[in-house]
């Protein structure tokens, strides 16, 4: 037994856990009414587009980051991302019939990928694409306008 006043060794101090960067919610971001109206009516032509069909989650995310980087270099404002339709519960579906990816997994991951993207601060908003640009199977990624000072 230890005496009542004996010093108890302190637990080793743990370094603070690294927290993920703050999550940006681009789908809830507001654009002015003119932009939203033009996007809904299909009057905005994408400056660049990318199709993520047939990719693994890892390769689709890398391709998306690369496309955003290229779009920013070109000064593009609207990137069209074709990823397929979002399936209800796509992120919770079990793997069936030997398919390693649940249907709609890329589309279901887009918002998170964009929120944690190295380019997240250059992304203004995420909007559903007009039917002429892919409808429910595609989204517009609205990029911040580059301004020279």
XYZ file of C-alpha atoms in Angstrom:
149
model
C 0.000 0.000 0.000
C 1.127 3.526 -0.756
C 0.997 6.289 1.844
C -1.862 8.778 1.502
C 0.344 11.731 0.659
C 2.631 9.882 -1.787
C 2.924 11.448 -5.224
C 1.189 9.484 -7.932
C 3.038 9.642 -11.231
C 1.065 11.630 -13.792
C -0.110 9.981 -16.967
C 2.113 10.857 -19.928
C 0.756 13.867 -21.798
C -0.754 12.964 -25.138
C -0.207 15.292 -28.063
C -3.447 16.952 -29.148
C -5.267 14.958 -31.799
C -5.070 16.420 -35.278
C -8.470 17.672 -36.268
C -9.576 17.580 -39.888
C -9.796 20.921 -41.642
C -13.127 22.686 -41.207
C -15.685 21.195 -43.529
C -16.991 23.483 -46.208
C -20.529 22.836 -47.390
C -20.546 23.890 -51.010
C -24.027 22.553 -51.722
C -25.500 24.996 -49.192
C -23.397 27.930 -50.384
C -25.353 30.795 -51.816
C -24.879 32.326 -55.215
C -26.651 35.452 -56.279
C -30.122 34.878 -57.722
C -28.962 35.632 -61.260
C -26.366 32.820 -61.201
C -28.755 30.274 -59.676
C -31.487 31.153 -62.166
C -29.114 30.836 -65.139
C -27.821 27.472 -63.865
C -31.342 26.098 -63.313
C -32.402 27.125 -66.823
C -29.291 25.670 -68.448
C -28.065 29.048 -69.714
C -24.573 28.601 -68.292
C -22.148 26.635 -70.406
C -19.521 24.689 -68.455
C -15.960 25.806 -69.149
C -14.606 22.316 -68.565
C -16.123 18.890 -67.932
C -14.963 15.609 -66.480
C -16.579 12.157 -66.490
C -15.887 9.952 -63.471
C -17.799 6.872 -64.672
C -15.866 3.619 -64.420
C -13.277 4.872 -61.933
C -12.540 3.560 -58.477
C -13.250 5.915 -55.594
C -9.537 6.698 -55.224
C -8.909 7.350 -58.920
C -12.113 9.397 -59.249
C -11.084 11.628 -56.346
C -7.589 12.132 -57.791
C -9.053 12.880 -61.227
C -11.479 15.394 -59.700
C -8.693 17.219 -57.832
C -6.618 17.320 -61.019
C -9.568 18.665 -63.042
C -10.202 21.418 -60.483
C -6.516 22.384 -60.570
C -6.597 22.564 -64.408
C -9.830 24.563 -64.337
C -8.340 27.061 -61.892
C -5.215 27.453 -64.025
C -7.415 28.154 -67.059
C -9.527 30.645 -65.144
C -12.677 28.533 -65.544
C -15.763 29.381 -63.498
C -17.946 26.304 -64.091
C -16.699 22.703 -64.034
C -19.223 20.030 -65.014
C -18.651 16.776 -63.117
C -20.464 13.737 -64.520
C -20.583 11.073 -61.835
C -23.837 9.194 -62.327
C -27.071 9.396 -60.422
C -27.084 9.400 -56.659
C -28.686 6.199 -55.429
C -30.677 6.329 -52.190
C -28.446 4.905 -49.453
C -25.492 4.517 -51.823
C -23.039 4.972 -48.986
C -24.712 2.197 -46.947
C -25.267 -0.484 -49.589
C -23.532 -3.825 -49.093
C -21.290 -5.131 -51.850
C -23.380 -7.481 -53.973
C -22.704 -9.837 -56.853
C -18.957 -9.297 -56.687
C -19.204 -5.564 -57.477
C -16.559 -3.872 -55.303
C -18.349 -0.489 -55.428
C -21.925 0.218 -54.483
C -23.842 1.990 -57.232
C -23.720 5.740 -56.868
C -20.718 5.711 -54.506
C -18.743 8.283 -56.520
C -21.696 10.663 -56.687
C -22.375 10.156 -52.970
C -18.747 11.047 -52.171
C -18.516 14.235 -54.254
C -19.621 16.714 -51.591
C -17.146 15.332 -49.045
C -14.308 15.258 -51.575
C -14.946 18.880 -52.473
C -15.244 19.920 -48.817
C -11.817 18.463 -47.999
C -10.205 19.198 -51.364
C -6.919 21.101 -51.446
C -8.895 23.543 -53.610
C -11.866 23.871 -51.211
C -11.258 27.583 -50.679
C -11.515 28.138 -54.452
C -14.873 26.342 -54.761
C -17.840 28.667 -54.384
C -20.774 26.277 -54.745
C -22.004 22.901 -55.931
C -25.233 22.800 -57.945
C -27.247 20.122 -59.785
C -26.674 20.153 -63.533
C -29.351 21.105 -66.035
C -30.879 18.188 -67.958
C -28.985 19.296 -71.091
C -25.713 18.792 -69.193
C -26.522 15.453 -67.574
C -29.322 16.267 -65.138
C -29.307 14.182 -61.965
C -26.140 12.376 -63.086
C -23.995 15.506 -63.045
C -23.202 18.572 -60.948
C -21.751 21.992 -61.579
C -18.766 22.966 -59.455
C -18.698 26.767 -59.370
C -15.181 28.106 -58.926
C -14.080 31.419 -57.475
C -13.239 34.049 -60.039
C -9.532 34.758 -60.243
C -8.815 38.428 -59.662
C -5.502 40.062 -60.414
C -4.572 42.749 -57.923
